[in-house]
Amino acid sequence: MINYCSQMCLRLRPADYWDHLSHRKWAVAFALSMGVFQTGQTNQSRMFEAESMQIARLLELHRTSEYEGLNAIETQLRKKAFWLQLYTFAHSKIQPGRRNHVTYLDNYMLREVDFDALEPLNLLDEHILDTGAVGRSPAVLPARLNSNGEDDSFNTTSAFIITSRVFLKGMRESMFNDGCDCGFGRTPEERLSRLRDLLDDLRYLLDGLPPHLRQWGPGDSYHSPDKPFYNDASIDQDPFGEVHLLHAQNEVTRANLHVTHLWLQNFLLDRMDAVIQEMDNSRLQTTANTSHLKLNWREREDICRQLLHILHSIPHPYLEPNGLFLIYKVRDVASSLLSCPLAMDEHVSRRASEFVQEFTKVLSYLDRSEIVNTDGLKSWIDEGRRGNKDI
């Protein structure tokens, strides 16, 4: 179906298709890129992704000044599009195998982006018309959530905003400094301190989420003040009812939000370990470095426990819609356990082995596609070199 849709979209393009650009054309390219990626067609996904990034650049989704004159619906759509495009851009910055991807924003443009101003209105789409918001005023999400109970103003757009903030916090250091000469002026100690501060901020960024989106969320006991109680019986009575669909939507969101949150923490720990290794190679090895490694490993074990709890507490039908992206994040966390420090005691290595075995079981039922991840490999053929047997 995905292949048929992509080929049909390409065949229907007239000669002047690129003379007129719109958010809709960006959405088509982005959706096709994500779709073929899920089926393992990495090379085709890369080309559709390049299209979507080029359209995003031409529409200047990253410049708040270019939103003047747009109606409220178009503004909301373009702001959401910016964040979705930023996700793919950040991955191309941090994953070595994706360095062959076209870059969305360079380091200088990135420093001009007003991320706060590009957050979409905290309203459901049905409450936004051409003329503006209707029914209710958009609630402003504070930098730190402080709600400990059900919040009627918290909706799917709120979850999108929180996910974007978490992603930006975890990726900020890499997006802004990797591949830029500005980052080389800092000492390893300064970079390590900066990464530690980011990790501390990121760890508690989800405090204050509504109960149904917490890491230990109520699962199949989900309910809200204005909705009837959700339980298994309600599925049998009305499997496509509003209560069941709302519950499913929240569980899919909860899985993506917390897996991403833990994956980003693990990513920062990997970066910290790399800096410590750099300090060791520079003959700056001290007892402080060893203590940093031990502390990082304890935090990594805690991340693994939390991630396994999430994966076991959320039913598979709510994990599956997150696709290969969730699987690759789980795989990244699991693979980091393979670097268990030899200096640790036997109990640590035993726990690491148990975690790896458990993640292997989880991945065996999460990823049944048997698709090999070739995103970081040169999986294309240069036809101009096919006749040269020496290459």
CSV table of C-alpha atoms in Angstrom, one decimal:
chain,number,residue,atom,x,y,z
A,1,MET,CA,0.0,0.0,0.0
A,2,ILE,CA,2.8,2.4,0.9
A,3,ASN,CA,4.7,1.7,-2.3
A,4,TYR,CA,1.5,2.1,-4.4
A,5,CYS,CA,0.7,5.5,-2.7
A,6,SER,CA,4.3,6.8,-3.2
A,7,GLN,CA,4.3,5.8,-6.9
A,8,MET,CA,0.9,7.3,-7.5
A,9,CYS,CA,1.9,10.6,-5.9
A,10,LEU,CA,5.0,10.7,-8.1
A,11,ARG,CA,3.0,9.9,-11.3
A,12,LEU,CA,0.4,12.6,-10.5
A,13,ARG,CA,2.9,15.4,-10.3
A,14,PRO,CA,2.6,17.8,-13.3
A,15,ALA,CA,5.6,19.6,-14.9
A,16,ASP,CA,5.0,22.7,-12.8
A,17,TYR,CA,4.5,20.9,-9.5
A,18,TRP,CA,7.4,22.6,-7.8
A,19,ASP,CA,6.4,26.1,-9.0
A,20,HIS,CA,3.9,26.3,-6.2
A,21,LEU,CA,4.8,25.3,-2.7
A,22,SER,CA,2.5,24.7,0.3
A,23,HIS,CA,2.3,22.9,3.6
A,24,ARG,CA,0.4,20.2,1.9
A,25,LYS,CA,3.2,19.4,-0.4
A,26,TRP,CA,5.6,19.3,2.6
A,27,ALA,CA,3.2,16.9,4.4
A,28,VAL,CA,3.1,14.6,1.4
A,29,ALA,CA,6.9,14.4,1.1
A,30,PHE,CA,7.3,13.9,4.9
A,31,ALA,CA,4.6,11.3,5.2
A,32,LEU,CA,6.0,9.3,2.3
A,33,SER,CA,9.5,9.5,3.8
A,34,MET,CA,8.2,8.1,7.1
A,35,GLY,CA,6.1,5.5,5.4
A,36,VAL,CA,8.7,3.9,3.3
A,37,PHE,CA,11.2,4.1,6.2
A,38,GLN,CA,8.8,1.9,8.2
A,39,THR,CA,9.0,-0.7,5.4
A,40,GLY,CA,12.8,-0.7,5.3
A,41,GLN,CA,13.2,1.3,2.1
A,42,THR,CA,16.0,3.5,3.4
A,43,ASN,CA,17.2,4.9,0.2
A,44,GLN,CA,13.7,6.0,-1.0
A,45,SER,CA,13.0,7.4,2.4
A,46,ARG,CA,16.2,9.5,2.2
A,47,MET,CA,15.1,11.1,-1.1
A,48,PHE,CA,11.6,11.9,0.2
A,49,GLU,CA,13.2,13.3,3.3
A,50,ALA,CA,15.4,15.6,1.2
A,51,GLU,CA,12.3,16.8,-0.6
A,52,SER,CA,10.5,17.6,2.7
A,53,MET,CA,13.6,19.4,4.1
A,54,GLN,CA,13.9,21.5,0.9
A,55,ILE,CA,10.3,22.5,1.0
A,56,ALA,CA,10.6,23.4,4.7
A,57,ARG,CA,13.6,25.6,3.9
A,58,LEU,CA,11.8,27.3,1.1
A,59,LEU,CA,8.7,27.9,3.2
A,60,GLU,CA,11.0,29.1,6.0
A,61,LEU,CA,9.2,27.2,8.7
A,62,HIS,CA,12.1,28.1,11.1
A,63,ARG,CA,11.6,31.9,10.8
A,64,THR,CA,8.9,33.4,12.9
A,65,SER,CA,8.9,36.5,10.7
A,66,GLU,CA,7.6,34.4,7.8
A,67,TYR,CA,4.4,33.5,9.7
A,68,GLU,CA,3.0,37.0,9.3
A,69,GLY,CA,0.0,37.1,7.0
A,70,LEU,CA,-0.9,33.4,7.5
A,71,ASN,CA,-4.2,32.5,8.9
A,72,ALA,CA,-4.4,30.6,12.3
A,73,ILE,CA,-4.9,27.2,10.8
A,74,GLU,CA,-1.9,27.5,8.4
A,75,THR,CA,0.3,28.9,11.3
A,76,GLN,CA,-0.6,26.0,13.5
A,77,LEU,CA,0.2,23.5,10.8
A,78,ARG,CA,3.5,25.0,9.9
A,79,LYS,CA,4.7,25.2,13.5
A,80,LYS,CA,3.9,21.5,14.0
A,81,ALA,CA,5.7,20.8,10.7
A,82,PHE,CA,8.8,22.6,11.9
A,83,TRP,CA,9.1,20.4,14.9
A,84,LEU,CA,8.5,17.2,13.0
A,85,GLN,CA,11.2,18.2,10.5
A,86,LEU,CA,13.5,19.1,13.4
A,87,TYR,CA,13.3,15.6,14.8
A,88,THR,CA,14.7,14.1,11.6
A,89,PHE,CA,17.4,16.8,11.4
A,90,ALA,CA,18.5,16.1,14.9
A,91,HIS,CA,18.9,12.4,14.1
A,92,SER,CA,21.1,13.3,11.1
A,93,LYS,CA,23.3,15.3,13.4
A,94,ILE,CA,23.9,12.7,16.1
A,95,GLN,CA,24.0,9.4,14.2
A,96,PRO,CA,27.3,8.9,12.3
A,97,GLY,CA,25.7,6.8,9.6
A,98,ARG,CA,23.2,9.5,8.7
A,99,ARG,CA,25.8,12.2,8.0
A,100,ASN,CA,25.2,11.4,4.3
A,101,HIS,CA,21.7,12.9,4.6
A,102,VAL,CA,21.0,16.4,3.4
A,103,THR,CA,21.1,18.9,6.3
A,104,TYR,CA,18.0,20.9,7.1
A,105,LEU,CA,19.6,23.8,9.0
A,106,ASP,CA,23.2,24.8,9.4
A,107,ASN,CA,24.8,25.9,12.7
A,108,TYR,CA,24.4,29.6,12.0
A,109,MET,CA,20.7,29.4,11.0
A,110,LEU,CA,20.1,27.1,14.0
A,111,ARG,CA,21.3,29.8,16.4
A,112,GLU,CA,18.7,32.3,15.0
A,113,VAL,CA,15.7,30.0,15.6
A,114,ASP,CA,13.3,31.2,18.3
A,115,PHE,CA,12.1,27.8,19.5
A,116,ASP,CA,9.7,29.2,22.1
A,117,ALA,CA,7.9,31.3,19.5
A,118,LEU,CA,7.6,28.2,17.2
A,119,GLU,CA,5.6,26.2,19.7
A,120,PRO,CA,2.1,25.6,18.4
A,121,LEU,CA,-1.0,26.9,20.2
A,122,ASN,CA,-1.9,24.6,23.1
A,123,LEU,CA,-5.3,23.8,21.5
A,124,LEU,CA,-6.9,20.9,19.7
A,125,ASP,CA,-7.1,21.4,16.0
A,126,GLU,CA,-10.9,21.5,16.0
A,127,HIS,CA,-10.7,24.6,18.2
A,128,ILE,CA,-8.8,26.6,15.6
A,129,LEU,CA,-10.4,28.3,12.6
A,130,ASP,CA,-9.1,30.6,9.9
A,131,THR,CA,-9.9,33.6,12.1
A,132,GLY,CA,-8.3,32.2,15.3
A,133,ALA,CA,-9.1,30.1,18.3
A,134,VAL,CA,-12.7,29.5,19.2
A,135,GLY,CA,-14.4,28.1,22.3
A,136,ARG,CA,-11.5,28.6,24.7
A,137,SER,CA,-8.3,30.5,25.0
A,138,PRO,CA,-5.1,28.5,24.6
A,139,ALA,CA,-3.5,27.6,27.9
A,140,VAL,CA,0.2,28.4,28.2
A,141,LEU,CA,2.3,25.4,29.2
A,142,PRO,CA,4.9,26.5,31.8
A,143,ALA,CA,8.5,25.6,31.4
A,144,ARG,CA,8.1,23.3,34.4
A,145,LEU,CA,4.8,21.4,34.7
A,146,ASN,CA,3.4,21.6,38.2
A,147,SER,CA,0.1,19.8,37.9
A,148,ASN,CA,-0.4,16.7,40.1
A,149,GLY,CA,-4.0,16.0,39.1
A,150,GLU,CA,-6.2,15.8,36.0
A,151,ASP,CA,-5.8,19.0,33.9
A,152,ASP,CA,-8.7,19.6,31.5
A,153,SER,CA,-6.5,22.0,29.4
A,154,PHE,CA,-3.9,19.2,28.8
A,155,ASN,CA,-4.6,17.6,25.4
A,156,THR,CA,-2.8,15.9,22.5
A,157,THR,CA,-1.2,19.2,21.4
A,158,SER,CA,0.1,19.7,24.9
A,159,ALA,CA,1.7,16.3,24.7
A,160,PHE,CA,3.2,17.2,21.3
A,161,ILE,CA,4.7,20.4,22.9
A,162,ILE,CA,6.1,18.5,25.9
A,163,THR,CA,7.7,15.9,23.6
A,164,SER,CA,9.3,18.7,21.5
A,165,ARG,CA,10.7,20.3,24.6
A,166,VAL,CA,12.2,17.1,25.8
A,167,PHE,CA,13.7,16.4,22.4
A,168,LEU,CA,15.2,19.9,22.2
A,169,LYS,CA,16.7,19.7,25.7
A,170,GLY,CA,18.3,16.3,25.0
A,171,MET,CA,19.6,17.2,21.6
A,172,ARG,CA,20.5,20.9,22.1
A,173,GLU,CA,24.2,20.3,22.9
A,174,SER,CA,24.8,18.0,19.8
A,175,MET,CA,22.7,20.1,17.4
A,176,PHE,CA,24.4,23.3,18.3
A,177,ASN,CA,28.0,22.2,18.6
A,178,ASP,CA,28.7,19.0,16.7
A,179,GLY,CA,30.6,19.8,13.5
A,180,CYS,CA,31.0,23.5,14.5
A,181,ASP,CA,34.3,25.0,15.3
A,182,CYS,CA,32.7,27.0,18.2
A,183,GLY,CA,32.5,23.8,20.2
A,184,PHE,CA,36.2,23.0,20.0
A,185,GLY,CA,37.1,25.9,22.2
A,186,ARG,CA,35.8,24.3,25.3
A,187,THR,CA,37.8,22.0,27.5
A,188,PRO,CA,36.6,18.4,28.1
A,189,GLU,CA,35.9,19.4,31.7
A,190,GLU,CA,33.6,22.2,30.5
A,191,ARG,CA,31.8,19.9,28.1
A,192,LEU,CA,31.4,17.2,30.8
A,193,SER,CA,29.9,19.8,33.2
A,194,ARG,CA,27.5,21.0,30.5
A,195,LEU,CA,26.3,17.5,29.7
A,196,ARG,CA,25.8,16.8,33.4
A,197,ASP,CA,23.7,19.9,33.8
A,198,LEU,CA,21.6,19.0,30.7
A,199,LEU,CA,21.1,15.4,32.1
A,200,ASP,CA,19.9,16.8,35.4
A,201,ASP,CA,17.4,19.1,33.7
A,202,LEU,CA,16.2,16.5,31.4
A,203,ARG,CA,15.7,13.9,34.1
A,204,TYR,CA,12.9,15.8,35.8
A,205,LEU,CA,11.4,17.6,32.8
A,206,LEU,CA,8.3,15.3,32.8
A,207,ASP,CA,7.4,16.0,36.4
A,208,GLY,CA,3.9,17.3,36.6
A,209,LEU,CA,2.4,15.4,33.8
A,210,PRO,CA,-1.3,14.4,34.2
A,211,PRO,CA,-1.7,11.0,35.9
A,212,HIS,CA,-2.8,9.2,32.7
A,213,LEU,CA,0.5,10.2,30.9
A,214,ARG,CA,2.9,9.5,33.8
A,215,GLN,CA,5.5,6.8,33.4
A,216,TRP,CA,3.5,4.6,35.9
A,217,GLY,CA,0.3,5.6,34.2
A,218,PRO,CA,-2.9,3.8,35.1
A,219,GLY,CA,-3.0,1.9,31.8
A,220,ASP,CA,-6.4,0.1,31.3
A,221,SER,CA,-7.9,2.0,34.3
A,222,TYR,CA,-7.6,5.3,32.4
A,223,HIS,CA,-10.4,7.8,33.0
A,224,SER,CA,-10.9,11.5,33.2
A,225,PRO,CA,-13.3,13.7,35.0
A,226,ASP,CA,-15.6,14.3,32.0
A,227,LYS,CA,-15.4,10.8,30.5
A,228,PRO,CA,-16.8,7.4,31.8
A,229,PHE,CA,-14.5,5.0,33.4
A,230,TYR,CA,-12.4,3.0,30.9
A,231,ASN,CA,-12.0,-0.8,31.4
A,232,ASP,CA,-11.8,-3.9,29.2
A,233,ALA,CA,-15.6,-4.3,29.2
A,234,SER,CA,-16.0,-1.0,27.4
A,235,ILE,CA,-13.9,-2.4,24.5
A,236,ASP,CA,-16.3,-5.3,24.0
A,237,GLN,CA,-19.3,-2.9,24.2
A,238,ASP,CA,-18.0,-0.2,21.8
A,239,PRO,CA,-14.5,-1.0,20.5
A,240,PHE,CA,-14.5,2.2,18.4
A,241,GLY,CA,-16.1,4.4,21.0
A,242,GLU,CA,-14.7,7.8,22.1
A,243,VAL,CA,-13.5,6.4,25.4
A,244,HIS,CA,-11.6,3.6,23.8
A,245,LEU,CA,-10.0,5.8,21.1
A,246,LEU,CA,-9.0,8.4,23.6
A,247,HIS,CA,-7.4,5.8,25.8
A,248,ALA,CA,-5.5,4.3,22.9
A,249,GLN,CA,-4.3,7.7,21.8
A,250,ASN,CA,-3.0,8.5,25.2
A,251,GLU,CA,-1.3,5.1,25.6
A,252,VAL,CA,0.5,5.5,22.2
A,253,THR,CA,1.6,9.0,23.3
A,254,ARG,CA,2.7,7.8,26.7
A,255,ALA,CA,4.9,5.1,25.1
A,256,ASN,CA,6.5,7.5,22.7
A,257,LEU,CA,7.0,10.3,25.3
A,258,HIS,CA,8.7,8.2,28.0
A,259,VAL,CA,10.7,5.9,25.7
A,260,THR,CA,12.1,9.1,24.0
A,261,HIS,CA,12.8,10.7,27.4
A,262,LEU,CA,14.8,7.7,28.6
A,263,TRP,CA,16.6,7.3,25.2
A,264,LEU,CA,17.7,10.9,25.4
A,265,GLN,CA,19.0,10.4,28.9
A,266,ASN,CA,21.0,7.4,27.7
A,267,PHE,CA,22.3,9.4,24.8
A,268,LEU,CA,23.6,12.1,27.1
A,269,LEU,CA,25.3,9.4,29.2
A,270,ASP,CA,27.0,8.1,26.1
A,271,ARG,CA,28.3,11.5,25.3
A,272,MET,CA,29.6,11.9,28.8
A,273,ASP,CA,31.4,8.6,28.6
A,274,ALA,CA,33.0,9.7,25.3
A,275,VAL,CA,34.3,12.9,27.0
A,276,ILE,CA,35.7,10.9,29.9
A,277,GLN,CA,37.4,8.6,27.5
A,278,GLU,CA,38.8,11.6,25.7
A,279,MET,CA,40.2,12.9,29.0
A,280,ASP,CA,41.7,9.4,29.7
A,281,ASN,CA,43.4,9.4,26.3
A,282,SER,CA,44.8,12.8,27.0
A,283,ARG,CA,46.5,11.5,30.1
A,284,LEU,CA,44.1,13.4,32.4
A,285,GLN,CA,42.9,10.2,34.0
A,286,THR,CA,42.0,10.7,37.6
A,287,THR,CA,40.0,9.1,40.3
A,288,ALA,CA,37.2,11.6,39.5
A,289,ASN,CA,37.0,10.1,36.0
A,290,THR,CA,36.5,6.6,37.4
A,291,SER,CA,33.8,7.9,39.8
A,292,HIS,CA,32.1,9.6,36.9
A,293,LEU,CA,32.0,6.3,35.0
A,294,LYS,CA,30.6,4.4,38.0
A,295,LEU,CA,27.9,7.1,38.5
A,296,ASN,CA,27.0,7.0,34.9
A,297,TRP,CA,26.7,3.3,34.9
A,298,ARG,CA,24.3,3.4,37.9
A,299,GLU,CA,22.2,5.9,36.1
A,300,ARG,CA,22.3,3.8,32.9
A,301,GLU,CA,21.0,0.8,34.9
A,302,ASP,CA,18.2,2.9,36.3
A,303,ILE,CA,17.2,4.0,32.8
A,304,CYS,CA,17.1,0.4,31.7
A,305,ARG,CA,14.8,-0.6,34.6
A,306,GLN,CA,12.5,2.3,33.8
A,307,LEU,CA,12.5,1.5,30.1
A,308,LEU,CA,11.7,-2.2,30.7
A,309,HIS,CA,8.9,-1.2,33.0
A,310,ILE,CA,7.4,1.0,30.3
A,311,LEU,CA,7.7,-1.7,27.7
A,312,HIS,CA,6.1,-4.3,29.9
A,313,SER,CA,3.3,-2.1,31.3
A,314,ILE,CA,2.0,-0.8,27.9
A,315,PRO,CA,0.2,-3.4,25.8
A,316,HIS,CA,1.7,-4.2,22.4
A,317,PRO,CA,-1.1,-2.7,20.3
A,318,TYR,CA,-0.2,0.7,21.8
A,319,LEU,CA,3.6,0.2,21.3
A,320,GLU,CA,3.3,-0.9,17.6
A,321,PRO,CA,2.0,2.4,16.2
A,322,ASN,CA,5.3,4.1,17.2
A,323,GLY,CA,7.0,1.9,14.6
A,324,LEU,CA,10.7,1.4,13.9
A,325,PHE,CA,11.6,4.6,15.7
A,326,LEU,CA,10.6,3.2,19.1
A,327,ILE,CA,12.4,-0.1,18.3
A,328,TYR,CA,15.6,1.7,17.3
A,329,LYS,CA,15.5,3.7,20.5
A,330,VAL,CA,15.1,0.6,22.6
A,331,ARG,CA,17.9,-1.0,20.7
A,332,ASP,CA,20.2,2.0,21.3
A,333,VAL,CA,19.7,1.7,25.0
A,334,ALA,CA,20.2,-2.0,25.0
A,335,SER,CA,23.4,-1.8,23.0
A,336,SER,CA,24.9,0.7,25.4
A,337,LEU,CA,24.9,-2.1,28.0
A,338,LEU,CA,27.6,-3.9,25.9
A,339,SER,CA,30.1,-1.4,27.1
A,340,CYS,CA,30.0,-2.5,30.7
A,341,PRO,CA,33.2,-1.3,32.4
A,342,LEU,CA,35.5,-4.1,33.3
A,343,ALA,CA,36.5,-2.3,36.5
A,344,MET,CA,33.0,-3.0,37.9
A,345,ASP,CA,32.3,-5.9,40.1
A,346,GLU,CA,30.7,-9.2,39.1
A,347,HIS,CA,27.3,-8.2,40.2
A,348,VAL,CA,27.2,-5.3,37.8
A,349,SER,CA,28.2,-7.4,34.8
A,350,ARG,CA,25.6,-10.0,35.8
A,351,ARG,CA,22.9,-7.3,35.9
A,352,ALA,CA,24.0,-6.0,32.6
A,353,SER,CA,23.8,-9.5,31.1
A,354,GLU,CA,20.2,-9.9,32.5
A,355,PHE,CA,19.2,-6.5,31.1
A,356,VAL,CA,20.5,-7.5,27.6
A,357,GLN,CA,18.7,-10.8,27.7
A,358,GLU,CA,15.4,-9.1,28.7
A,359,PHE,CA,15.8,-6.4,26.0
A,360,THR,CA,16.4,-9.2,23.5
A,361,LYS,CA,13.1,-10.8,24.4
A,362,VAL,CA,11.3,-7.5,24.2
A,363,LEU,CA,12.8,-6.7,20.8
A,364,SER,CA,11.9,-10.1,19.5
A,365,TYR,CA,8.2,-9.4,19.8
A,366,LEU,CA,8.4,-5.6,19.1
A,367,ASP,CA,10.2,-6.0,15.8
A,368,ARG,CA,8.8,-8.9,13.8
A,369,SER,CA,9.5,-7.3,10.4
A,370,GLU,CA,13.0,-8.8,10.1
A,371,ILE,CA,14.0,-5.6,8.4
A,372,VAL,CA,17.8,-4.9,8.6
A,373,ASN,CA,18.5,-1.3,9.6
A,374,THR,CA,20.7,-0.1,6.8
A,375,ASP,CA,20.2,3.6,7.6
A,376,GLY,CA,23.8,4.0,8.7
A,377,LEU,CA,25.3,1.9,5.8
A,378,LYS,CA,26.0,2.7,2.1
A,379,SER,CA,23.2,0.5,0.8
A,380,TRP,CA,23.0,2.1,-2.6
A,381,ILE,CA,25.0,1.1,-5.8
A,382,ASP,CA,27.1,3.6,-7.7
A,383,GLU,CA,26.3,2.4,-11.3
A,384,GLY,CA,29.3,4.3,-12.7
A,385,ARG,CA,31.6,2.1,-10.7
A,386,ARG,CA,29.9,-1.3,-11.4
A,387,GLY,CA,32.3,-2.2,-14.2
A,388,ASN,CA,35.4,-1.4,-12.1
A,389,LYS,CA,36.3,-4.7,-10.4
A,390,ASP,CA,39.0,-3.0,-8.3
A,391,ILE,CA,36.3,-1.0,-6.4
